[in-house]
Amino acid sequence: MDAVQTQSDANATFTPRVFSGIQPSGGLTLGNYLGAIRRFVDMQESGVETLYCMVDLHAITVWQDPDKLRHATRELAAGYIAAGLDPARSMLFNQSQVPEHAQLAWIFNCVARMGWLNRMTQFKDKAGKNRENASVGLFTYPNLMAADILLYHATQVPVGEDQKQHVELTRDIAIKFNNDFGVEFFPVPEPVIEGVATRVMSLRDGTKKMSKSDPSDLSRINMTDDAEAIAKKIRKAKTDPDALPSEAAGLEGRAEARNLVNIYAALAGQNVDQVLSDMGGKQFSEFKPMLADLAVAKLSPISEEMGRLMQDTAAIDAVLADGAARAREISAPILKRTYEIVGMVG
Ligand code: TYM
């Protein structure tokens, strides 16, 4: 072990680097946009090195029609760009084009413990009662996510609330790897879960997360929805009969009201108190059209730009190829070094 532990490992300090990803497993939702993509853009603007991935290998842990997967991957890339990610400043690529992700995931399959993965709530939710029939990939999914992050020695991972447990597992894997091999090779990354929209809820049930896999399309706003669809979904969103309170405490026990206020705040770039000081006392019949107008004003330019970008899929593919080439310049030496640390000859 001493032979491979160099001084630079022991003294490693890690330059800030951001990694995050989204599954191309259907369309982008308002939850993805507010909980993740907007944060991705903020971090790009902060001048840190940023890598944003379309995690197609994760998507296939549940069945994906190949043509739809291709479409969703390109549409997600279009969504990233339309929302403000600049391919010249952020590396945008699909996971399968950087083979080191799968290679490092294998190493982590041998680091992570069954007991750790057994505790993952996303696996329990997604596998449901039919656990025996879930793919093995769905179970080991968090190890691949750890590989995504650690392959670039990323230090910050912007995600929504639901991914916190996976980032914590990533930290455990980094620590165990470093301990097992007596190195300080992998950083211990931080989840970045910020803003008022870290958990956007279903429009039909304020206790459930807004999700692209919800069977009801009325439960979510898709980034490709037109103005009419957005207005209709907000009009039909579940609420309670009371007026909006003028302070945040008045949202206690009112999950649906809280969710709509959070969405308004996130879209308006305000905090909840600011929104309620303006809106307190209003009935939902008055608030909902205001929310719909705001959502349309903020989201339509993005969906229009996505549509425009999707006219030229060759240009999108070129962005992804360029992003993958730049990502590999970082990932290849890190994987090589990992193999050396583990004791692979070559
Ligand atoms: P995914 O594809 O389910 O979601 C992508 C991002 O969107 C956030 N998100 C939400 N945020 C707020 N409210 C919601 N309703 C909502 N729904 C989704 C998610 O928290 C996430 O940040 N495992 C990840 C993808 C992944 C990844 C990674 C993320 C793979 N490798 C490495 C970070 C780093 C996932 O399934 O996200």
mmCIF file of C-alpha atoms and ligand atoms in Angstrom:
data_model
loop_
_atom_site.group_PDB
_atom_site.id
_atom_site.type_symbol
_atom_site.label_atom_id
_atom_site.label_comp_id
_atom_site.label_asym_id
_atom_site.label_seq_id
_atom_site.Cartn_x
_atom_site.Cartn_y
_atom_site.Cartn_z
ATOM 1 C CA MET A 1 0.000 0.000 0.000
ATOM 2 C CA ASP A 2 2.852 2.349 0.819
ATOM 3 C CA ALA A 3 4.157 1.935 -2.693
ATOM 4 C CA VAL A 4 1.104 3.576 -4.170
ATOM 5 C CA GLN A 5 0.513 6.227 -1.547
ATOM 6 C CA THR A 6 2.247 9.271 -2.878
ATOM 7 C CA GLN A 7 2.806 12.522 -1.099
ATOM 8 C CA SER A 8 0.281 14.229 -3.295
ATOM 9 C CA ASP A 9 -2.423 11.777 -2.175
ATOM 10 C CA ALA A 10 -1.672 12.371 1.469
ATOM 11 C CA ASN A 11 -1.667 16.138 1.046
ATOM 12 C CA ALA A 12 -4.479 16.286 -1.418
ATOM 13 C CA THR A 13 -6.479 19.447 -1.321
ATOM 14 C CA PHE A 14 -9.301 19.527 -3.729
ATOM 15 C CA THR A 15 -10.157 22.443 -5.944
ATOM 16 C CA PRO A 16 -13.875 23.200 -5.892
ATOM 17 C CA ARG A 17 -15.668 21.383 -8.666
ATOM 18 C CA VAL A 18 -19.385 20.832 -9.216
ATOM 19 C CA PHE A 19 -21.012 17.713 -10.612
ATOM 20 C CA SER A 20 -24.679 16.891 -10.973
ATOM 21 C CA GLY A 21 -26.937 14.868 -13.214
ATOM 22 C CA ILE A 22 -30.502 14.259 -14.264
ATOM 23 C CA GLN A 23 -32.018 11.062 -15.643
ATOM 24 C CA PRO A 24 -33.293 11.246 -19.228
ATOM 25 C CA SER A 25 -36.219 9.055 -18.247
ATOM 26 C CA GLY A 26 -39.077 11.162 -19.541
ATOM 27 C CA GLY A 27 -39.614 14.890 -19.716
ATOM 28 C CA LEU A 28 -38.202 17.536 -17.416
ATOM 29 C CA THR A 29 -40.530 18.723 -14.676
ATOM 30 C CA LEU A 30 -40.830 21.997 -12.822
ATOM 31 C CA GLY A 31 -39.312 20.079 -9.867
ATOM 32 C CA ASN A 32 -36.178 19.300 -11.878
ATOM 33 C CA TYR A 33 -35.994 22.898 -13.037
ATOM 34 C CA LEU A 34 -36.459 24.625 -9.675
ATOM 35 C CA GLY A 35 -34.763 21.983 -7.528
ATOM 36 C CA ALA A 36 -31.798 21.291 -9.763
ATOM 37 C CA ILE A 37 -31.249 23.097 -13.073
ATOM 38 C CA ARG A 38 -31.624 26.616 -11.675
ATOM 39 C CA ARG A 39 -29.005 25.759 -9.059
ATOM 40 C CA PHE A 40 -26.780 24.327 -11.802
ATOM 41 C CA VAL A 41 -26.938 27.675 -13.590
ATOM 42 C CA ASP A 42 -26.176 29.590 -10.373
ATOM 43 C CA MET A 43 -23.102 27.464 -9.792
ATOM 44 C CA GLN A 44 -21.936 27.918 -13.365
ATOM 45 C CA GLU A 45 -22.288 31.668 -12.882
ATOM 46 C CA SER A 46 -20.203 31.508 -9.700
ATOM 47 C CA GLY A 47 -17.216 30.639 -11.865
ATOM 48 C CA VAL A 48 -16.486 27.175 -10.403
ATOM 49 C CA GLU A 49 -15.753 24.346 -12.827
ATOM 50 C CA THR A 50 -19.073 22.620 -13.547
ATOM 51 C CA LEU A 51 -20.012 19.278 -15.090
ATOM 52 C CA TYR A 52 -23.644 18.392 -15.797
ATOM 53 C CA CYS A 53 -24.576 14.995 -17.023
ATOM 54 C CA MET A 54 -27.553 13.245 -18.595
ATOM 55 C CA VAL A 55 -27.334 10.021 -16.662
ATOM 56 C CA ASP A 56 -28.541 7.560 -19.284
ATOM 57 C CA LEU A 57 -26.968 4.561 -17.522
ATOM 58 C CA HIS A 58 -29.076 5.400 -14.484
ATOM 59 C CA ALA A 59 -32.194 5.776 -16.615
ATOM 60 C CA ILE A 60 -31.997 2.163 -17.829
ATOM 61 C CA THR A 61 -32.228 0.792 -14.287
ATOM 62 C CA VAL A 62 -35.917 0.766 -15.162
ATOM 63 C CA TRP A 63 -37.143 -0.132 -18.662
ATOM 64 C CA GLN A 64 -36.621 2.569 -21.299
ATOM 65 C CA ASP A 65 -37.764 2.355 -24.868
ATOM 66 C CA PRO A 66 -34.532 2.973 -26.876
ATOM 67 C CA ASP A 67 -36.018 5.617 -29.183
ATOM 68 C CA LYS A 68 -37.586 7.452 -26.270
ATOM 69 C CA LEU A 69 -34.314 7.315 -24.349
ATOM 70 C CA ARG A 70 -32.462 8.907 -27.275
ATOM 71 C CA HIS A 71 -35.120 11.589 -27.553
ATOM 72 C CA ALA A 72 -35.183 12.254 -23.807
ATOM 73 C CA THR A 73 -31.378 12.532 -23.651
ATOM 74 C CA ARG A 74 -31.321 15.162 -26.382
ATOM 75 C CA GLU A 75 -34.323 16.962 -24.950
ATOM 76 C CA LEU A 76 -32.651 17.085 -21.550
ATOM 77 C CA ALA A 77 -29.541 18.575 -23.157
ATOM 78 C CA ALA A 78 -31.786 21.122 -24.866
ATOM 79 C CA GLY A 79 -33.396 21.861 -21.486
ATOM 80 C CA TYR A 80 -30.037 22.438 -19.849
ATOM 81 C CA ILE A 81 -28.973 24.858 -22.556
ATOM 82 C CA ALA A 82 -32.334 26.623 -22.805
ATOM 83 C CA ALA A 83 -32.339 27.168 -19.035
ATOM 84 C CA GLY A 84 -28.972 28.915 -19.187
ATOM 85 C CA LEU A 85 -26.207 26.329 -19.087
ATOM 86 C CA ASP A 86 -23.502 27.333 -21.504
ATOM 87 C CA PRO A 87 -21.718 24.385 -23.159
ATOM 88 C CA ALA A 88 -18.572 26.476 -23.409
ATOM 89 C CA ARG A 89 -18.430 26.980 -19.651
ATOM 90 C CA SER A 90 -20.091 23.817 -18.307
ATOM 91 C CA MET A 91 -19.262 20.342 -19.562
ATOM 92 C CA LEU A 92 -22.557 18.866 -20.751
ATOM 93 C CA PHE A 93 -22.485 15.192 -21.706
ATOM 94 C CA ASN A 94 -24.261 11.890 -21.439
ATOM 95 C CA GLN A 95 -22.885 9.426 -18.947
ATOM 96 C CA SER A 96 -22.528 6.459 -21.316
ATOM 97 C CA GLN A 97 -20.041 8.420 -23.447
ATOM 98 C CA VAL A 98 -17.560 8.517 -20.596
ATOM 99 C CA PRO A 99 -16.853 4.829 -19.914
ATOM 100 C CA GLU A 100 -14.990 5.610 -16.681
ATOM 101 C CA HIS A 101 -18.357 6.078 -14.920
ATOM 102 C CA ALA A 102 -19.220 2.391 -15.302
ATOM 103 C CA GLN A 103 -15.645 1.351 -14.548
ATOM 104 C CA LEU A 104 -15.442 3.265 -11.290
ATOM 105 C CA ALA A 105 -18.938 2.088 -10.355
ATOM 106 C CA TRP A 106 -17.633 -1.475 -10.430
ATOM 107 C CA ILE A 107 -14.910 -0.621 -7.944
ATOM 108 C CA PHE A 108 -17.531 1.021 -5.732
ATOM 109 C CA ASN A 109 -19.739 -2.081 -5.979
ATOM 110 C CA CYS A 110 -16.891 -3.715 -4.116
ATOM 111 C CA VAL A 111 -16.558 -0.889 -1.564
ATOM 112 C CA ALA A 112 -20.203 -0.223 -0.630
ATOM 113 C CA ARG A 113 -21.890 -2.700 1.710
ATOM 114 C CA MET A 114 -25.200 -4.462 1.120
ATOM 115 C CA GLY A 115 -26.482 -3.000 4.371
ATOM 116 C CA TRP A 116 -25.845 0.542 3.134
ATOM 117 C CA LEU A 117 -27.797 -0.009 -0.067
ATOM 118 C CA ASN A 118 -30.590 -1.786 1.794
ATOM 119 C CA ARG A 119 -31.291 1.484 3.586
ATOM 120 C CA MET A 120 -31.801 3.530 0.411
ATOM 121 C CA THR A 121 -35.349 4.869 0.380
ATOM 122 C CA GLN A 122 -35.375 5.541 -3.378
ATOM 123 C CA PHE A 123 -34.801 1.850 -4.069
ATOM 124 C CA LYS A 124 -37.627 0.924 -1.729
ATOM 125 C CA ASP A 125 -39.950 3.445 -3.389
ATOM 126 C CA LYS A 126 -39.047 2.474 -6.932
ATOM 127 C CA ALA A 127 -38.904 -1.298 -6.436
ATOM 128 C CA GLY A 128 -42.142 -1.183 -4.475
ATOM 129 C CA LYS A 129 -43.607 -4.488 -3.380
ATOM 130 C CA ASN A 130 -42.096 -6.347 -6.303
ATOM 131 C CA ARG A 131 -38.506 -6.187 -5.116
ATOM 132 C CA GLU A 132 -37.604 -9.600 -6.519
ATOM 133 C CA ASN A 133 -38.370 -8.326 -9.986
ATOM 134 C CA ALA A 134 -36.379 -5.066 -9.773
ATOM 135 C CA SER A 135 -33.207 -4.889 -11.871
ATOM 136 C CA VAL A 136 -29.903 -5.414 -10.062
ATOM 137 C CA GLY A 137 -28.915 -2.037 -11.513
ATOM 138 C CA LEU A 138 -31.719 -0.339 -9.597
ATOM 139 C CA PHE A 139 -30.250 -1.705 -6.370
ATOM 140 C CA THR A 140 -26.654 -0.690 -7.108
ATOM 141 C CA TYR A 141 -27.775 2.640 -8.626
ATOM 142 C CA PRO A 142 -26.280 4.717 -5.759
ATOM 143 C CA ASN A 143 -22.817 3.234 -6.380
ATOM 144 C CA LEU A 144 -22.939 4.481 -9.959
ATOM 145 C CA MET A 145 -24.029 7.876 -8.671
ATOM 146 C CA ALA A 146 -21.056 7.894 -6.284
ATOM 147 C CA ALA A 147 -18.838 7.074 -9.257
ATOM 148 C CA ASP A 148 -20.330 9.975 -11.244
ATOM 149 C CA ILE A 149 -19.382 12.409 -8.534
ATOM 150 C CA LEU A 150 -16.050 11.025 -7.341
ATOM 151 C CA LEU A 151 -14.735 10.361 -10.851
ATOM 152 C CA TYR A 152 -14.204 14.113 -11.131
ATOM 153 C CA HIS A 153 -13.194 14.674 -7.515
ATOM 154 C CA ALA A 154 -16.279 16.868 -7.326
ATOM 155 C CA THR A 155 -16.664 18.728 -4.060
ATOM 156 C CA GLN A 156 -20.207 20.105 -4.462
ATOM 157 C CA VAL A 157 -23.321 18.379 -5.704
ATOM 158 C CA PRO A 158 -26.414 20.545 -6.292
ATOM 159 C CA VAL A 159 -29.519 18.365 -5.934
ATOM 160 C CA GLY A 160 -33.101 18.400 -4.688
ATOM 161 C CA GLU A 161 -33.935 17.120 -1.231
ATOM 162 C CA ASP A 162 -34.756 13.595 -2.481
ATOM 163 C CA GLN A 163 -31.123 12.958 -3.493
ATOM 164 C CA LYS A 164 -29.601 13.825 -0.131
ATOM 165 C CA GLN A 165 -29.371 10.215 1.010
ATOM 166 C CA HIS A 166 -27.516 9.246 -2.171
ATOM 167 C CA VAL A 167 -24.969 12.018 -1.716
ATOM 168 C CA GLU A 168 -24.482 10.886 1.867
ATOM 169 C CA LEU A 169 -23.807 7.369 0.609
ATOM 170 C CA THR A 170 -21.281 8.867 -1.813
ATOM 171 C CA ARG A 171 -19.532 10.429 1.173
ATOM 172 C CA ASP A 172 -19.478 7.058 2.970
ATOM 173 C CA ILE A 173 -17.991 5.390 -0.085
ATOM 174 C CA ALA A 174 -15.278 8.048 -0.405
ATOM 175 C CA ILE A 175 -14.378 7.713 3.266
ATOM 176 C CA LYS A 176 -14.314 3.912 3.202
ATOM 177 C CA PHE A 177 -12.213 3.808 0.047
ATOM 178 C CA ASN A 178 -9.723 6.264 1.524
ATOM 179 C CA ASN A 179 -9.576 4.302 4.796
ATOM 180 C CA ASP A 180 -9.357 0.871 3.173
ATOM 181 C CA PHE A 181 -6.413 1.895 1.013
ATOM 182 C CA GLY A 182 -4.820 4.363 3.415
ATOM 183 C CA VAL A 183 -5.062 7.296 1.006
ATOM 184 C CA GLU A 184 -6.682 10.722 0.857
ATOM 185 C CA PHE A 185 -7.602 10.206 -2.751
ATOM 186 C CA PHE A 186 -11.306 10.986 -2.949
ATOM 187 C CA PRO A 187 -12.826 14.188 -1.563
ATOM 188 C CA VAL A 188 -15.887 13.919 0.653
ATOM 189 C CA PRO A 189 -18.427 15.917 -1.393
ATOM 190 C CA GLU A 190 -21.123 18.198 -0.010
ATOM 191 C CA PRO A 191 -24.730 18.147 -1.176
ATOM 192 C CA VAL A 192 -25.931 21.640 -2.082
ATOM 193 C CA ILE A 193 -29.658 21.731 -1.308
ATOM 194 C CA GLU A 194 -30.701 25.362 -1.355
ATOM 195 C CA GLY A 195 -33.607 27.661 -2.039
ATOM 196 C CA VAL A 196 -37.352 27.469 -1.481
ATOM 197 C CA ALA A 197 -37.941 24.721 -4.031
ATOM 198 C CA THR A 198 -35.759 21.842 -2.906
ATOM 199 C CA ARG A 199 -38.855 19.665 -2.789
ATOM 200 C CA VAL A 200 -41.580 20.675 -5.240
ATOM 201 C CA MET A 201 -44.702 18.656 -4.523
ATOM 202 C CA SER A 202 -47.368 17.133 -6.755
ATOM 203 C CA LEU A 203 -50.142 19.534 -7.771
ATOM 204 C CA ARG A 204 -52.669 16.822 -6.907
ATOM 205 C CA ASP A 205 -51.267 15.756 -3.532
ATOM 206 C CA GLY A 206 -49.130 18.083 -1.444
ATOM 207 C CA THR A 207 -47.564 15.175 0.440
ATOM 208 C CA LYS A 208 -46.060 13.569 -2.692
ATOM 209 C CA LYS A 209 -43.052 14.773 -4.657
ATOM 210 C CA MET A 210 -43.706 16.175 -8.147
ATOM 211 C CA SER A 211 -42.327 13.454 -10.369
ATOM 212 C CA LYS A 212 -42.036 12.581 -14.046
ATOM 213 C CA SER A 213 -43.155 9.049 -13.194
ATOM 214 C CA ASP A 214 -46.467 10.044 -11.562
ATOM 215 C CA PRO A 215 -49.258 8.460 -13.643
ATOM 216 C CA SER A 216 -51.272 11.714 -13.556
ATOM 217 C CA ASP A 217 -49.974 14.390 -15.904
ATOM 218 C CA LEU A 218 -52.052 16.919 -13.932
ATOM 219 C CA SER A 219 -49.739 16.313 -10.967
ATOM 220 C CA ARG A 220 -46.804 18.057 -12.619
ATOM 221 C CA ILE A 221 -45.777 20.906 -14.853
ATOM 222 C CA ASN A 222 -43.562 19.675 -17.663
ATOM 223 C CA MET A 223 -40.976 22.019 -19.108
ATOM 224 C CA THR A 224 -42.505 21.341 -22.525
ATOM 225 C CA ASP A 225 -46.065 22.284 -21.461
ATOM 226 C CA ASP A 226 -47.567 25.202 -23.346
ATOM 227 C CA ALA A 227 -49.174 28.215 -21.679
ATOM 228 C CA GLU A 228 -52.637 26.688 -21.822
ATOM 229 C CA ALA A 229 -51.528 23.423 -20.198
ATOM 230 C CA ILE A 230 -49.657 25.272 -17.437
ATOM 231 C CA ALA A 231 -52.678 27.475 -16.691
ATOM 232 C CA LYS A 232 -55.017 24.474 -16.659
ATOM 233 C CA LYS A 233 -52.834 22.441 -14.303
ATOM 234 C CA ILE A 234 -52.506 25.329 -11.871
ATOM 235 C CA ARG A 235 -56.243 26.012 -12.043
ATOM 236 C CA LYS A 236 -56.922 22.355 -11.212
ATOM 237 C CA ALA A 237 -54.229 22.126 -8.526
ATOM 238 C CA LYS A 238 -55.564 20.851 -5.218
ATOM 239 C CA THR A 239 -55.930 23.556 -2.537
ATOM 240 C CA ASP A 240 -57.912 24.170 0.625
ATOM 241 C CA PRO A 241 -60.822 26.577 1.110
ATOM 242 C CA ASP A 242 -58.943 29.140 3.221
ATOM 243 C CA ALA A 243 -57.327 32.356 2.061
ATOM 244 C CA LEU A 244 -53.541 32.673 1.956
ATOM 245 C CA PRO A 245 -52.006 33.618 5.289
ATOM 246 C CA SER A 246 -49.837 36.692 5.610
ATOM 247 C CA GLU A 247 -47.041 34.825 7.408
ATOM 248 C CA ALA A 248 -45.258 31.523 6.826
ATOM 249 C CA ALA A 249 -46.540 30.073 10.119
ATOM 250 C CA GLY A 250 -50.039 30.131 8.636
ATOM 251 C CA LEU A 251 -49.005 27.487 6.078
ATOM 252 C CA GLU A 252 -48.576 24.893 8.829
ATOM 253 C CA GLY A 253 -50.594 21.767 8.012
ATOM 254 C CA ARG A 254 -51.526 23.146 4.558
ATOM 255 C CA ALA A 255 -49.240 21.139 2.282
ATOM 256 C CA GLU A 256 -50.883 22.159 -0.997
ATOM 257 C CA ALA A 257 -51.001 25.848 -0.116
ATOM 258 C CA ARG A 258 -47.383 25.732 0.984
ATOM 259 C CA ASN A 259 -46.363 24.079 -2.254
ATOM 260 C CA LEU A 260 -48.010 26.698 -4.474
ATOM 261 C CA VAL A 261 -46.503 29.506 -2.409
ATOM 262 C CA ASN A 262 -43.067 27.882 -2.626
ATOM 263 C CA ILE A 263 -43.394 27.544 -6.389
ATOM 264 C CA TYR A 264 -44.445 31.176 -6.674
ATOM 265 C CA ALA A 265 -41.539 32.284 -4.495
ATOM 266 C CA ALA A 266 -39.006 30.225 -6.469
ATOM 267 C CA LEU A 267 -40.267 31.499 -9.816
ATOM 268 C CA ALA A 268 -40.409 35.111 -8.606
ATOM 269 C CA GLY A 269 -36.982 34.908 -6.954
ATOM 270 C CA GLN A 270 -38.504 35.883 -3.601
ATOM 271 C CA ASN A 271 -38.687 34.213 -0.217
ATOM 272 C CA VAL A 272 -41.919 32.901 1.267
ATOM 273 C CA ASP A 273 -42.332 35.839 3.647
ATOM 274 C CA GLN A 274 -42.095 38.336 0.786
ATOM 275 C CA VAL A 275 -44.719 36.433 -1.207
ATOM 276 C CA LEU A 276 -47.090 36.191 1.749
ATOM 277 C CA SER A 277 -46.732 39.819 2.692
ATOM 278 C CA ASP A 278 -48.031 40.654 -0.811
ATOM 279 C CA MET A 279 -50.523 37.808 -1.175
ATOM 280 C CA GLY A 280 -51.814 37.306 2.380
ATOM 281 C CA GLY A 281 -55.620 37.404 2.454
ATOM 282 C CA LYS A 282 -56.067 36.474 -1.201
ATOM 283 C CA GLN A 283 -58.256 33.509 -2.125
ATOM 284 C CA PHE A 284 -56.828 30.801 -4.369
ATOM 285 C CA SER A 285 -59.251 31.927 -7.085
ATOM 286 C CA GLU A 286 -57.211 35.125 -7.228
ATOM 287 C CA PHE A 287 -53.754 33.692 -6.477
ATOM 288 C CA LYS A 288 -53.846 30.820 -8.966
ATOM 289 C CA PRO A 289 -54.143 33.012 -12.104
ATOM 290 C CA MET A 290 -51.273 35.135 -10.817
ATOM 291 C CA LEU A 291 -49.175 32.007 -10.305
ATOM 292 C CA ALA A 292 -50.147 30.733 -13.757
ATOM 293 C CA ASP A 293 -49.114 34.036 -15.388
ATOM 294 C CA LEU A 294 -45.804 34.001 -13.561
ATOM 295 C CA ALA A 295 -45.136 30.358 -14.469
ATOM 296 C CA VAL A 296 -45.937 30.979 -18.127
ATOM 297 C CA ALA A 297 -43.744 34.098 -18.200
ATOM 298 C CA LYS A 298 -40.794 32.223 -16.706
ATOM 299 C CA LEU A 299 -41.179 28.846 -18.400
ATOM 300 C CA SER A 300 -42.412 29.653 -21.916
ATOM 301 C CA PRO A 301 -39.130 31.178 -23.111
ATOM 302 C CA ILE A 302 -37.353 28.019 -21.942
ATOM 303 C CA SER A 303 -39.761 25.624 -23.612
ATOM 304 C CA GLU A 304 -39.679 27.675 -26.820
ATOM 305 C CA GLU A 305 -35.899 27.594 -26.837
ATOM 306 C CA MET A 306 -35.946 23.838 -26.156
ATOM 307 C CA GLY A 307 -38.211 23.375 -29.163
ATOM 308 C CA ARG A 308 -35.884 25.454 -31.313
ATOM 309 C CA LEU A 309 -32.796 23.518 -30.198
ATOM 310 C CA MET A 310 -34.523 20.191 -30.834
ATOM 311 C CA GLN A 311 -34.848 21.151 -34.519
ATOM 312 C CA ASP A 312 -31.120 20.511 -34.848
ATOM 313 C CA THR A 313 -30.261 17.287 -33.028
ATOM 314 C CA ALA A 314 -26.876 17.096 -34.796
ATOM 315 C CA ALA A 315 -25.877 20.303 -33.008
ATOM 316 C CA ILE A 316 -27.008 18.836 -29.671
ATOM 317 C CA ASP A 317 -25.033 15.651 -30.330
ATOM 318 C CA ALA A 318 -21.963 17.767 -31.087
ATOM 319 C CA VAL A 319 -22.336 19.571 -27.745
ATOM 320 C CA LEU A 320 -22.561 16.217 -25.956
ATOM 321 C CA ALA A 321 -19.534 14.807 -27.777
ATOM 322 C CA ASP A 322 -17.475 17.866 -26.932
ATOM 323 C CA GLY A 323 -18.602 17.760 -23.291
ATOM 324 C CA ALA A 324 -17.702 14.066 -23.042
ATOM 325 C CA ALA A 325 -14.245 14.650 -24.522
ATOM 326 C CA ARG A 326 -13.539 17.405 -21.984
ATOM 327 C CA ALA A 327 -14.940 15.335 -19.118
ATOM 328 C CA ARG A 328 -12.703 12.404 -20.058
ATOM 329 C CA GLU A 329 -9.625 14.575 -19.709
ATOM 330 C CA ILE A 330 -10.491 14.734 -16.018
ATOM 331 C CA SER A 331 -11.947 11.275 -15.507
ATOM 332 C CA ALA A 332 -9.318 9.150 -17.274
ATOM 333 C CA PRO A 333 -6.364 10.050 -15.005
ATOM 334 C CA ILE A 334 -8.544 9.715 -11.886
ATOM 335 C CA LEU A 335 -9.690 6.241 -12.905
ATOM 336 C CA LYS A 336 -6.113 5.256 -13.775
ATOM 337 C CA ARG A 337 -4.922 6.358 -10.371
ATOM 338 C CA THR A 338 -7.824 4.523 -8.708
ATOM 339 C CA TYR A 339 -6.803 1.308 -10.468
ATOM 340 C CA GLU A 340 -3.219 1.763 -9.275
ATOM 341 C CA ILE A 341 -4.368 2.337 -5.698
ATOM 342 C CA VAL A 342 -6.540 -0.793 -5.825
ATOM 343 C CA GLY A 343 -3.636 -2.838 -7.209
ATOM 344 C CA MET A 344 -4.582 -3.399 -10.826
ATOM 345 C CA VAL A 345 -1.567 -4.126 -13.030
ATOM 346 C CA GLY A 346 -1.415 -2.181 -16.285
HETATM 347 P P1 TYM B 1 -33.595 12.790 -11.007
HETATM 348 O O1 TYM B 1 -33.358 12.585 -12.457
HETATM 349 O O2 TYM B 1 -34.715 12.058 -10.354
HETATM 350 O O3 TYM B 1 -33.821 14.321 -10.703
HETATM 351 C C1 TYM B 1 -32.877 15.283 -11.146
HETATM 352 C C2 TYM B 1 -32.738 16.404 -10.144
HETATM 353 O O4 TYM B 1 -33.990 17.046 -9.928
HETATM 354 C C3 TYM B 1 -34.278 17.067 -8.535
HETATM 355 N N1 TYM B 1 -35.725 16.906 -8.365
HETATM 356 C C4 TYM B 1 -36.479 17.708 -7.619
HETATM 357 N N2 TYM B 1 -36.177 18.792 -6.883
HETATM 358 C C5 TYM B 1 -37.189 19.400 -6.240
HETATM 359 N N3 TYM B 1 -38.476 18.967 -6.300
HETATM 360 C C6 TYM B 1 -38.823 17.893 -7.029
HETATM 361 N N4 TYM B 1 -40.087 17.476 -7.097
HETATM 362 C C7 TYM B 1 -37.792 17.202 -7.732
HETATM 363 N N5 TYM B 1 -37.779 16.112 -8.544
HETATM 364 C C8 TYM B 1 -36.501 15.947 -8.920
HETATM 365 C C9 TYM B 1 -33.534 15.870 -7.966
HETATM 366 O O5 TYM B 1 -33.315 15.998 -6.574
HETATM 367 C C10 TYM B 1 -32.260 15.902 -8.754
HETATM 368 O O6 TYM B 1 -31.355 16.822 -8.207
HETATM 369 N N6 TYM B 1 -30.008 10.099 -8.905
HETATM 370 C C11 TYM B 1 -30.302 11.349 -9.541
HETATM 371 C C12 TYM B 1 -29.477 11.603 -10.774
HETATM 372 C C13 TYM B 1 -28.006 11.474 -10.595
HETATM 373 C C14 TYM B 1 -27.162 12.398 -9.941
HETATM 374 C C15 TYM B 1 -25.849 11.862 -10.067
HETATM 375 C C16 TYM B 1 -27.385 13.596 -9.269
HETATM 376 C C17 TYM B 1 -27.220 10.470 -11.058
HETATM 377 N N7 TYM B 1 -25.909 10.700 -10.752
HETATM 378 C C18 TYM B 1 -24.737 12.525 -9.513
HETATM 379 C C19 TYM B 1 -26.266 14.252 -8.713
HETATM 380 C C20 TYM B 1 -24.973 13.715 -8.857
HETATM 381 C C21 TYM B 1 -31.759 11.351 -9.922
HETATM 382 O O7 TYM B 1 -32.398 10.340 -10.064
HETATM 383 O O8 TYM B 1 -32.252 12.557 -10.172
#
